[in-house]
Short mmCIF file of C-alpha atoms in Angstrom, two decimals:
data_model
loop_
_atom_site.label_atom_id
_atom_site.label_comp_id
_atom_site.label_asym_id
_atom_site.label_seq_id
_atom_site.Cartn_x
_atom_site.Cartn_y
_atom_site.Cartn_z
CA UNK A 6 103.20 73.40 196.49
CA UNK A 7 100.47 75.35 197.26
CA UNK A 8 99.73 77.65 194.54
CA UNK A 9 99.22 80.64 197.01
CA UNK A 10 101.43 83.81 196.25
CA UNK A 11 104.55 83.89 198.11
CA UNK A 12 105.70 87.06 198.87
CA UNK A 13 109.73 87.23 199.29
CA UNK A 14 110.43 90.47 201.54
CA UNK A 15 111.43 91.93 204.73
CA UNK A 16 108.89 91.31 207.62
CA UNK A 17 107.92 94.96 207.46
CA UNK A 18 105.82 97.10 205.16
CA UNK A 19 107.87 99.20 202.80
CA UNK A 20 107.23 98.31 199.16
CA UNK A 21 105.65 95.12 199.81
CA UNK A 22 102.80 96.34 201.86
CA UNK A 23 100.80 97.68 199.08
CA UNK A 24 100.89 94.10 197.51
CA UNK A 25 99.40 92.67 200.47
CA UNK A 26 96.79 95.21 200.75
CA UNK A 27 95.53 93.93 197.15
CA UNK A 28 96.00 90.61 197.47
CA UNK A 29 94.10 90.82 200.82
CA UNK A 30 91.56 92.87 199.16
CA UNK A 31 90.79 90.29 196.32
CA UNK A 32 90.44 87.93 199.00
CA UNK A 33 93.67 85.96 197.93
CA UNK A 34 95.24 83.99 200.64
CA UNK A 35 99.51 84.13 200.20
CA UNK A 36 102.76 82.81 202.03
CA UNK A 37 105.49 85.40 203.51
CA UNK A 38 109.21 84.65 203.13
CA UNK A 39 110.68 87.07 205.32
CA UNK A 40 114.23 88.37 205.13
CA UNK A 41 116.16 88.75 208.32
CA UNK A 42 119.67 89.77 207.56
CA UNK A 43 121.69 91.05 204.75
CA UNK A 44 122.78 87.47 203.98
CA UNK A 45 119.56 86.40 203.29
CA UNK A 46 118.88 88.82 200.58
CA UNK A 47 122.66 87.74 199.10
CA UNK A 48 121.29 84.08 198.65
CA UNK A 49 118.39 85.32 197.09
CA UNK A 50 120.42 87.27 194.73
CA UNK A 51 123.05 84.62 194.20
CA UNK A 52 120.25 82.48 193.36
CA UNK A 53 119.27 84.27 190.53
CA UNK A 54 115.48 84.39 191.16
CA UNK A 55 115.87 88.11 191.38
CA UNK A 56 115.48 89.87 187.90
CA UNK A 57 117.18 93.44 189.10
CA UNK A 58 118.55 91.59 192.33
CA UNK A 59 115.66 93.43 194.09
CA UNK A 60 112.94 92.52 196.33
CA UNK A 61 109.78 92.93 196.02
CA UNK A 62 109.64 89.32 194.72
CA UNK A 63 106.25 87.55 194.55
CA UNK A 64 106.12 84.04 193.18
CA UNK A 65 102.79 83.73 191.43
CA UNK A 66 101.30 81.53 188.64
CA UNK A 67 104.72 80.05 187.85
CA UNK A 68 106.32 83.76 187.19
CA UNK A 69 108.86 84.87 189.75
CA UNK A 70 107.27 88.75 189.48
CA UNK A 71 109.80 91.74 190.43
CA UNK A 72 109.08 95.38 190.68
CA UNK A 73 106.47 96.66 192.94
CA UNK A 74 104.05 98.20 190.04
CA UNK A 75 104.29 95.17 187.71
CA UNK A 76 103.06 92.92 190.33
CA UNK A 77 100.65 95.33 191.34
CA UNK A 78 99.05 95.60 188.04
CA UNK A 79 99.03 91.80 187.30
CA UNK A 80 97.20 91.49 190.75
CA UNK A 81 94.53 93.86 189.81
CA UNK A 82 94.23 92.58 186.45
CA UNK A 83 93.53 89.16 187.29
CA UNK A 84 91.39 90.18 190.38
CA UNK A 85 89.30 92.35 188.50
CA UNK A 86 90.15 95.40 190.51
CA UNK A 87 91.31 97.38 187.13
CA UNK A 88 88.42 98.98 185.76
CA UNK A 89 86.50 97.56 182.55
CA UNK A 90 88.00 99.25 180.10
CA UNK A 91 91.08 101.25 178.58
CA UNK A 92 90.05 104.84 179.94
CA UNK A 93 88.85 103.55 183.49
CA UNK A 94 92.27 101.65 183.44
CA UNK A 95 93.66 105.51 182.37
CA UNK A 96 92.03 106.83 185.51
CA UNK A 97 92.56 104.31 187.94
CA UNK A 98 96.12 104.19 186.84
CA UNK A 99 96.58 108.44 187.78
CA UNK A 100 94.86 107.96 190.88
CA UNK A 101 97.42 104.90 192.27
CA UNK A 102 100.47 106.48 190.50
CA UNK A 103 99.57 110.11 192.45
CA UNK A 104 99.08 107.64 196.01
CA UNK A 105 102.29 105.97 195.05
CA UNK A 106 104.17 109.29 195.25
CA UNK A 107 102.81 110.13 198.35
CA UNK A 108 103.34 106.55 199.77
CA UNK A 109 106.97 107.30 198.91
CA UNK A 110 107.10 110.35 200.60
CA UNK A 111 105.72 108.69 203.97
CA UNK A 112 108.07 105.47 203.52
CA UNK A 113 111.22 108.00 203.55
CA UNK A 114 110.12 109.50 207.02
CA UNK A 115 111.94 107.16 208.68
CA UNK A 116 115.06 107.20 206.93
CA UNK A 117 115.62 111.43 207.69
CA UNK A 118 118.00 112.30 210.03
CA UNK A 119 117.05 113.39 213.54
CA UNK A 120 117.31 116.76 212.88
CA UNK A 121 115.16 117.09 209.64
CA UNK A 122 112.19 115.04 210.33
CA UNK A 123 109.88 118.01 211.58
CA UNK A 124 110.62 119.97 208.58
CA UNK A 125 110.18 116.65 206.32
CA UNK A 126 106.98 115.80 208.44
CA UNK A 127 105.58 119.31 207.54
CA UNK A 128 106.06 118.63 203.82
CA UNK A 129 104.44 115.37 204.17
CA UNK A 130 101.08 116.68 205.53
CA UNK A 131 101.72 119.89 203.12
CA UNK A 132 101.62 117.47 200.08
CA UNK A 133 98.92 115.24 201.18
CA UNK A 134 96.52 118.32 202.21
CA UNK A 135 97.19 120.43 199.17
CA UNK A 136 98.19 118.36 196.69
CA UNK A 137 96.69 114.86 196.83
CA UNK A 138 93.74 114.88 199.06
CA UNK A 139 92.20 117.84 197.40
CA UNK A 140 92.13 115.67 194.08
CA UNK A 141 90.53 112.45 195.44
CA UNK A 142 87.87 114.65 197.94
CA UNK A 143 87.08 116.25 194.44
CA UNK A 144 86.17 112.91 192.35
CA UNK A 145 84.20 111.54 195.14
CA UNK A 146 82.32 114.72 195.12
CA UNK A 147 81.85 115.27 191.26
CA UNK A 148 80.25 111.75 190.86
CA UNK A 149 78.81 110.88 193.97
CA UNK A 150 79.62 107.03 193.77
CA UNK A 151 80.99 105.17 196.46
CA UNK A 152 84.34 104.37 195.02
CA UNK A 153 87.05 106.55 192.81
CA UNK A 154 86.34 104.77 189.36
CA UNK A 155 83.65 103.11 187.63
CA UNK A 156 81.22 102.51 190.29
CA UNK A 157 83.11 99.35 191.61
CA UNK A 158 86.01 98.79 193.98
CA UNK A 159 89.40 98.94 191.98
CA UNK A 160 92.84 99.20 192.96
CA UNK A 161 92.79 102.72 193.33
CA UNK A 162 90.15 102.62 196.38
CA UNK A 163 92.43 100.15 197.82
CA UNK A 164 95.59 102.04 197.62
CA UNK A 165 93.91 105.11 198.38
CA UNK A 166 92.72 103.53 201.79
CA UNK A 167 96.24 102.28 202.54
CA UNK A 168 97.42 105.65 202.16
CA UNK A 169 94.48 107.64 204.35
CA UNK A 170 95.36 105.34 207.32
CA UNK A 171 99.00 105.65 207.04
CA UNK A 172 99.08 109.62 206.67
CA UNK A 173 96.46 109.41 209.93
CA UNK A 174 99.56 107.62 211.75
CA UNK A 175 101.44 110.67 211.32
CA UNK A 176 99.00 113.18 211.84
CA UNK A 177 96.02 111.78 213.00
CA UNK A 178 93.36 114.68 212.26
CA UNK A 179 94.73 115.11 208.96
CA UNK A 180 91.35 114.35 207.34
CA UNK A 181 89.74 116.61 209.27
CA UNK A 182 88.96 118.90 205.99
CA UNK A 183 88.19 116.04 203.88
CA UNK A 184 84.47 114.70 204.70
CA UNK A 185 84.28 112.21 201.96
CA UNK A 186 87.08 111.20 202.30
CA UNK A 187 86.42 110.25 205.92
CA UNK A 188 82.97 108.54 204.76
CA UNK A 189 85.50 107.12 201.68
CA UNK A 190 87.61 105.46 204.74
CA UNK A 191 84.75 104.11 206.64
CA UNK A 192 82.89 102.45 203.79
CA UNK A 193 85.93 100.94 201.98
CA UNK A 194 87.08 99.85 205.60
CA UNK A 195 83.92 97.78 205.96
CA UNK A 196 84.61 96.03 202.29
CA UNK A 197 84.48 92.33 204.48
CA UNK A 198 88.02 91.50 202.85
CA UNK A 199 89.65 94.52 203.48
CA UNK A 200 87.56 94.44 207.36
CA UNK A 201 89.47 91.02 207.71
CA UNK A 202 92.78 92.51 206.93
CA UNK A 203 92.38 95.22 209.11
CA UNK A 204 91.91 92.96 212.02
CA UNK A 205 94.46 91.76 214.50
CA UNK A 206 96.00 88.82 213.32
CA UNK A 207 96.13 89.33 209.54
CA UNK A 208 99.23 89.88 207.58
CA UNK A 209 99.02 93.51 207.69
CA UNK A 210 102.32 94.92 208.92
CA UNK A 211 102.88 97.67 211.67
CA UNK A 212 104.52 100.85 210.90
CA UNK A 213 108.20 100.82 211.25
CA UNK A 214 109.26 100.80 214.61
CA UNK A 215 112.99 103.18 215.18
CA UNK A 216 114.17 100.15 217.20
CA UNK A 217 114.20 97.93 213.83
CA UNK A 218 115.29 100.22 211.40
CA UNK A 219 119.13 99.47 211.93
CA UNK A 220 118.14 96.02 211.14
CA UNK A 221 116.20 97.04 207.83
CA UNK A 222 119.25 99.49 206.93
CA UNK A 223 121.57 96.58 206.95
CA UNK A 224 119.86 94.26 205.10
CA UNK A 225 118.96 96.56 202.07
CA UNK A 226 122.60 98.03 202.61
CA UNK A 227 121.18 101.72 203.33
CA UNK A 228 122.86 104.18 204.71
CA UNK A 229 126.35 104.56 205.41
CA UNK Q 21 72.29 113.99 148.62
CA UNK Q 22 72.15 112.10 152.12
CA UNK Q 23 73.33 109.28 150.92
CA UNK Q 24 75.90 108.17 153.63
CA UNK Q 25 75.24 107.82 157.07
CA UNK Q 26 77.64 109.71 158.67
CA UNK Q 27 78.24 110.42 162.69
CA UNK Q 28 80.07 114.13 162.57
CA UNK Q 29 80.96 112.93 165.81
CA UNK Q 30 83.49 109.95 164.63
CA UNK Q 31 86.64 112.36 164.04
CA UNK Q 32 89.44 110.20 163.66
CA UNK Q 33 90.65 110.12 160.28
CA UNK Q 34 90.44 106.50 160.01
CA UNK Q 35 86.47 106.72 160.47
CA UNK Q 36 86.60 109.56 157.82
CA UNK Q 37 88.59 107.57 155.69
CA UNK Q 38 86.06 104.29 156.21
CA UNK Q 39 83.14 106.41 155.78
CA UNK Q 40 84.43 107.88 152.73
CA UNK Q 41 85.50 104.90 151.33
CA UNK Q 42 81.78 103.50 152.05
CA UNK Q 43 80.44 105.97 150.07
CA UNK Q 44 82.65 105.97 147.39
CA UNK Q 45 82.17 102.70 146.29
CA UNK Q 46 78.36 103.25 146.79
CA UNK Q 47 78.64 106.19 144.39
CA UNK Q 48 81.15 105.01 141.71
CA UNK Q 49 78.71 101.56 141.66
CA UNK Q 50 75.96 103.60 140.85
CA UNK Q 51 77.95 105.61 138.83
CA UNK Q 52 76.73 108.80 140.45
CA UNK Q 53 80.47 110.54 140.39
CA UNK Q 54 84.06 109.04 140.29
CA UNK Q 55 86.84 110.20 142.75
CA UNK Q 56 89.54 112.84 142.17
CA UNK Q 57 92.76 112.29 142.65
CA UNK Q 58 94.46 110.50 145.82
CA UNK Q 59 92.90 112.91 148.44
CA UNK Q 60 89.82 112.25 149.82
CA UNK Q 61 88.31 114.89 147.64
CA UNK Q 62 85.12 113.93 145.77
CA UNK Q 63 83.61 116.39 143.54
CA UNK Q 64 80.15 115.37 143.75
CA UNK Q 65 80.05 115.73 147.27
CA UNK Q 66 77.61 118.35 148.42
CA UNK Q 67 79.41 121.34 149.59
CA UNK Q 68 78.36 120.96 153.62
CA UNK Q 69 80.07 117.74 153.73
CA UNK Q 70 83.24 118.22 151.83
CA UNK Q 71 83.35 121.87 154.55
CA UNK Q 72 82.81 119.04 157.40
CA UNK Q 73 85.26 116.75 156.30
CA UNK Q 74 87.83 119.47 155.96
CA UNK Q 75 86.99 120.74 159.12
CA UNK Q 76 87.53 117.45 160.58
CA UNK Q 77 90.69 116.86 159.04
CA UNK Q 78 92.48 119.86 160.34
CA UNK Q 79 90.95 119.67 163.75
CA UNK Q 80 92.80 116.24 163.96
CA UNK Q 81 92.37 114.34 167.32
CA UNK Q 82 96.73 114.64 167.57
CA UNK Q 83 97.85 113.82 171.27
CA UNK Q 84 99.33 117.12 172.76
CA UNK Q 85 102.21 117.31 174.82
CA UNK Q 86 102.67 119.46 177.78
CA UNK Q 87 106.12 119.72 178.87
CA UNK Q 88 109.63 121.71 178.71
CA UNK Q 89 111.50 121.65 175.19
CA UNK Q 90 113.71 118.97 176.76
CA UNK Q 91 113.81 114.78 177.25
CA UNK Q 92 112.87 114.60 180.69
CA UNK Q 93 110.09 112.35 181.68
CA UNK Q 94 107.91 113.27 178.47
CA UNK Q 95 110.55 111.77 175.93
CA UNK Q 96 109.60 107.97 176.67
CA UNK Q 97 106.00 109.14 175.47
CA UNK Q 98 107.56 110.89 172.62
CA UNK Q 99 109.39 107.61 171.45
CA UNK Q 100 105.99 105.66 172.42
CA UNK Q 101 103.86 107.98 169.94
CA UNK Q 102 106.70 107.99 167.50
CA UNK Q 103 107.00 103.99 167.67
CA UNK Q 104 103.35 103.56 167.07
CA UNK Q 105 103.02 106.12 164.23
CA UNK Q 106 100.78 108.20 166.01
CA UNK Q 107 101.65 112.19 165.26
CA UNK Q 108 101.07 115.01 168.23
CA UNK Q 109 101.61 118.40 168.62
CA UNK Q 110 103.84 119.83 171.57
CA UNK Q 111 103.13 122.98 173.99
CA UNK Q 112 106.46 123.80 175.48
CA UNK Q 113 106.72 125.07 178.71
CA UNK Q 114 109.27 128.48 179.05
CA UNK Q 115 107.72 130.58 181.85
CA UNK Q 116 106.90 130.06 185.47
CA UNK Q 117 103.67 132.01 184.08
CA UNK Q 118 102.88 129.17 181.83
CA UNK Q 119 102.98 126.73 184.64
CA UNK Q 120 101.09 128.57 187.02
CA UNK Q 121 98.29 129.30 184.98
CA UNK Q 122 98.24 125.46 183.89
CA UNK Q 123 97.66 124.99 187.58
CA UNK Q 124 95.21 127.61 188.10
CA UNK Q 125 93.01 126.14 184.86
CA UNK Q 126 93.01 123.30 186.90
CA UNK Q 127 94.63 121.25 183.95
CA UNK Q 128 97.52 119.35 186.28
CA UNK Q 129 95.90 116.70 188.32
CA UNK Q 130 98.76 117.07 190.65
CA UNK Q 131 100.13 120.02 189.99
CA UNK Q 132 102.80 118.17 187.73
CA UNK Q 133 103.40 117.88 184.23
CA UNK Q 134 104.33 115.26 181.94
CA UNK Q 135 100.59 116.37 180.62
CA UNK Q 136 99.34 114.85 177.58
CA UNK Q 137 95.72 115.75 176.06
CA UNK Q 138 94.75 112.85 174.47
CA UNK Q 139 91.25 111.20 173.97
CA UNK Q 140 89.32 114.13 175.45
CA UNK Q 141 91.19 113.13 179.05
CA UNK Q 142 94.01 115.38 180.30
CA UNK Q 143 96.56 112.69 181.69
CA UNK Q 144 98.94 113.21 183.98
CA UNK Q 145 101.44 110.60 185.72
CA UNK Q 146 103.98 109.45 183.16
CA UNK Q 147 103.51 105.64 183.64
CA UNK Q 148 99.56 105.98 183.20
CA UNK Q 149 100.28 107.93 180.28
CA UNK Q 150 102.50 105.17 178.74
CA UNK Q 151 100.06 102.01 179.74
CA UNK Q 152 97.39 104.07 178.03
CA UNK Q 153 99.59 104.54 175.00
CA UNK Q 154 100.55 100.78 174.99
CA UNK Q 155 97.41 99.29 175.47
CA UNK Q 156 95.39 101.86 172.83
CA UNK Q 157 98.09 100.91 169.93
CA UNK Q 158 98.84 97.17 170.61
CA UNK Q 159 102.16 97.16 172.46
CA UNK Q 160 101.27 95.97 175.29
CA UNK Q 161 101.38 92.05 174.45
CA UNK Q 162 98.83 89.98 173.97
CA UNK Q 163 97.44 88.38 177.43
CA UNK Q 164 98.40 89.09 181.16
CA UNK Q 165 101.58 87.04 181.11
CA UNK Q 166 102.82 88.95 178.11
CA UNK Q 167 101.71 92.23 179.86
CA UNK Q 168 103.79 90.69 183.29
CA UNK Q 169 106.94 91.08 181.68
CA UNK Q 170 106.29 94.02 179.85
CA UNK Q 171 105.76 95.46 182.73
CA UNK Q 172 108.98 93.90 184.57
CA UNK Q 173 111.03 94.83 182.16
CA UNK Q 174 109.42 98.42 181.74
CA UNK Q 175 110.12 98.88 185.40
CA UNK Q 176 113.36 98.01 185.36
CA UNK Q 177 114.21 100.52 182.08
CA UNK Q 178 112.43 103.19 184.28
CA UNK Q 179 114.66 102.42 187.08
CA UNK Q 180 117.90 103.34 185.20
CA UNK Q 181 116.43 106.14 182.53
CA UNK Q 182 115.66 107.60 186.18
CA UNK Q 183 119.26 107.93 186.87
CA UNK Q 184 120.02 109.32 183.13
CA UNK Q 185 117.02 111.48 183.98
CA UNK Q 186 117.94 112.75 187.35
CA UNK Q 187 122.02 113.20 186.00
CA UNK Q 188 121.79 116.91 185.02
CA UNK Q 189 120.36 118.13 188.03
CA UNK Q 190 122.68 116.74 190.33
CA UNK Q 191 125.41 118.51 192.29
CA UNK Q 192 128.78 118.89 190.39
CA UNK Q 193 131.04 117.20 192.91
CA UNK Q 194 128.19 114.10 192.55
CA UNK Q 195 128.23 113.80 188.97
CA UNK Q 196 131.28 112.00 188.46
CA UNK Q 197 129.99 108.97 191.07
CA UNK Q 198 126.49 109.21 189.48
CA UNK Q 199 127.89 108.71 185.94
CA UNK Q 200 129.93 105.50 186.91
CA UNK Q 201 127.08 104.44 188.85
CA UNK Q 202 124.58 104.63 185.72
CA UNK Q 203 127.24 102.59 184.09
CA UNK Q 204 128.03 100.08 186.76
CA UNK Q 205 123.84 99.36 186.77
CA UNK Q 206 123.25 99.31 182.78
CA UNK Q 207 125.87 96.97 182.50
CA UNK Q 208 125.85 94.52 185.74
CA UNK Q 209 122.08 95.05 186.65
CA UNK Q 210 119.92 95.78 183.71
CA UNK Q 211 121.48 95.12 180.36
CA UNK Q 212 122.49 91.56 181.48
CA UNK Q 213 118.43 90.59 181.63
CA UNK Q 214 117.78 92.05 178.22
CA UNK Q 215 120.80 90.06 176.85
CA UNK Q 216 119.99 86.96 178.49
CA UNK Q 217 115.98 86.95 177.62
CA UNK Q 218 117.02 87.65 173.54
CA UNK Q 219 119.38 85.12 174.22
CA UNK Q 220 117.08 82.35 174.91
CA UNK Q 221 113.96 82.94 173.15
CA UNK Q 222 115.86 84.14 169.91
CA UNK Q 223 113.24 86.12 168.90
CA UNK Q 224 113.32 90.11 167.51
CA UNK Q 225 111.91 91.36 170.51
CA UNK Q 226 111.75 91.04 173.79
CA UNK Q 227 108.23 89.67 174.56
CA UNK Q 228 105.55 87.96 172.50
CA UNK Q 229 107.39 87.86 169.65
CA UNK Q 230 106.23 90.80 168.64
CA UNK Q 231 107.21 94.66 169.08
CA UNK Q 232 105.73 96.15 172.64
CA UNK Q 233 106.71 99.01 175.26
CA UNK Q 234 109.41 97.19 176.54
CA UNK Q 235 111.28 97.12 173.33
CA UNK Q 236 110.78 100.78 172.54
CA UNK Q 237 111.98 102.00 176.16
CA UNK Q 238 114.54 99.35 176.00
CA UNK Q 239 115.99 100.96 172.78
CA UNK Q 240 115.97 104.27 174.42
CA UNK Q 241 117.84 103.57 177.29
CA UNK Q 242 120.37 101.97 175.27
CA UNK Q 243 121.11 104.95 173.23
CA UNK Q 244 120.69 107.50 176.25
CA UNK Q 245 123.32 105.01 178.23
CA UNK Q 246 125.67 105.20 174.74
CA UNK Q 247 125.44 108.83 175.04
CA UNK Q 248 127.23 108.61 178.01
CA UNK Q 249 129.38 105.89 177.75
CA UNK Q 250 129.44 104.72 174.05
CA UNK Q 251 131.23 101.28 174.25
CA UNK Q 252 128.45 100.25 176.77
CA UNK Q 253 126.88 97.75 174.32
CA UNK Q 254 130.53 95.84 173.76
CA UNK Q 255 129.81 92.92 175.95
CA UNK Q 256 126.39 92.44 174.73
CA UNK Q 257 126.12 91.26 170.66
CA UNK Q 258 122.08 90.68 171.48
CA UNK Q 259 121.56 93.75 172.20
CA UNK Q 260 123.68 95.11 169.38
CA UNK Q 261 121.39 93.45 167.03
CA UNK Q 262 118.49 94.63 168.59
CA UNK Q 263 119.34 97.68 168.57
CA UNK Q 264 120.36 97.65 164.85
CA UNK Q 265 117.24 95.88 164.11
CA UNK Q 266 114.96 98.32 166.45
CA UNK Q 267 116.67 101.56 164.64
CA UNK Q 268 115.66 100.08 161.34
CA UNK Q 269 111.88 99.75 162.13
CA UNK Q 270 110.70 102.24 159.67
CA UNK Q 271 108.77 104.55 162.35
CA UNK Q 272 111.91 104.36 164.74
CA UNK Q 273 113.88 105.14 161.66
CA UNK Q 274 111.98 108.27 161.16
CA UNK Q 275 111.90 109.33 164.85
CA UNK Q 276 116.03 109.00 165.10
CA UNK Q 277 116.39 111.53 162.27
CA UNK Q 278 117.00 115.16 162.57
CA UNK Q 279 113.83 116.90 162.30
CA UNK Q 280 112.04 114.66 164.10
CA UNK Q 281 110.45 115.67 167.74
CA UNK Q 282 113.10 113.95 169.53
CA UNK Q 283 114.90 115.88 171.88
CA UNK Q 284 118.65 116.64 172.33
CA UNK Q 285 120.44 115.13 175.40
CA UNK Q 286 119.59 118.12 178.24
CA UNK Q 287 121.93 121.02 178.55
CA UNK Q 288 122.58 123.84 181.03
CA UNK Q 289 119.78 125.93 179.31
CA UNK Q 290 117.38 122.72 180.01
CA UNK Q 291 118.44 122.55 183.38
CA UNK Q 292 117.85 126.28 184.52
CA UNK Q 293 114.73 126.07 182.55
CA UNK Q 294 113.24 123.39 184.44
CA UNK Q 295 114.50 124.89 188.01
CA UNK Q 296 112.69 128.18 187.32
CA UNK Q 297 109.55 127.20 185.83
CA UNK Q 298 109.19 124.37 188.77
CA UNK Q 299 110.61 126.90 191.14
CA UNK Q 300 112.07 123.99 193.07
CA UNK Q 301 114.42 124.52 195.94
#
């Protein structure tokens, strides 16, 4: 038994990617077990290891943890990425929850029917540039520090970087009006553990390819 | 007199009470005055100090909830505060103008409610708010591992709660299917987990042998599902006993009585208010 956390998910980003980011940022090595077919998921469900029959599932510290937020909370707290007190945690939670909302928007793009994709993309860009990014730009401007909360790296910084890079995949100049987010992006990308994660060969997953969508839909029994 | 070191910034009633207790005992010991009655009015205090105490009591740093006059995403916050015996105030959004004003004032970090003003913060994002309250009022377990279990349970419950929350907004033709799904998920995915947890450790509460956020949310969702499917707990004896136990906890008992801040199930008026205020397409 390696003692390393073990991630159970399909071989793609989805809801597990933010967990990969957090572990990587914390410098924690982890193993992955990929679901390739619907049978793999059914087998996992039958084995009783999925508390609510769902993945992500992460085996960590003797627990079989499910629910992305619960897993993220545990990792963040364990590896000191959750602020130093209740109030810092409150800020981190607020920032992270909104980022998760934006991530969901981005994630659902792939599932939109072809004729709805353009409008959906416009909505993503609108929300990103009018609702979410201005908040973080202002936070950084107001305190002038390198990190979002408490002058040290936290889960909020890691998750924001992940979201910024994903948003740029949809529209490469999406950060044009946000100079502080641009420098934030550069700065956090240079944190050694994160720099390593951003290099080829790491466990970071690529965006979902169109050709892989049917497989994912099948595993999770999505769509009709 | 100035005999008591009193920091006017400490406006919590608890701190006020403690300070007064120290002053009372000092003053009583030195036979300088006596305490009148059961309130904290002490007749020998200088007038300015009495005035200040009075102001502080009425200023009350109660949390303030801003949301529609209905359950929605705020109901879990009401449950948690009530269970923690924290009194709170509410401001109800009835018009789009109120909502637009909140956005223009910069009160809504991501232009969304719920908003809870608490401890000098304007908190948004339901989970962030609930985590803060749970952490502050000792409803979040005693260590990281207990918190992990509380989080897992709460997240599962939240998924079920979300289905119930969205139900009134689903189109009429989808309602029957959605109702069946809520019942199916409750009886096959979620309730069995909590039934098993309670059976296995035989304790009164889900985690760590003390009441936590998870118990309160489970209680809330049980009652919400029962409103739709009254016999839903028929196959879950542990949950039935849990429900009875929780109902009898004084703070929750009080919350379940008429006149409490608990909101009724959503009706058409609630749905139309939400849609109007948010101007959702």
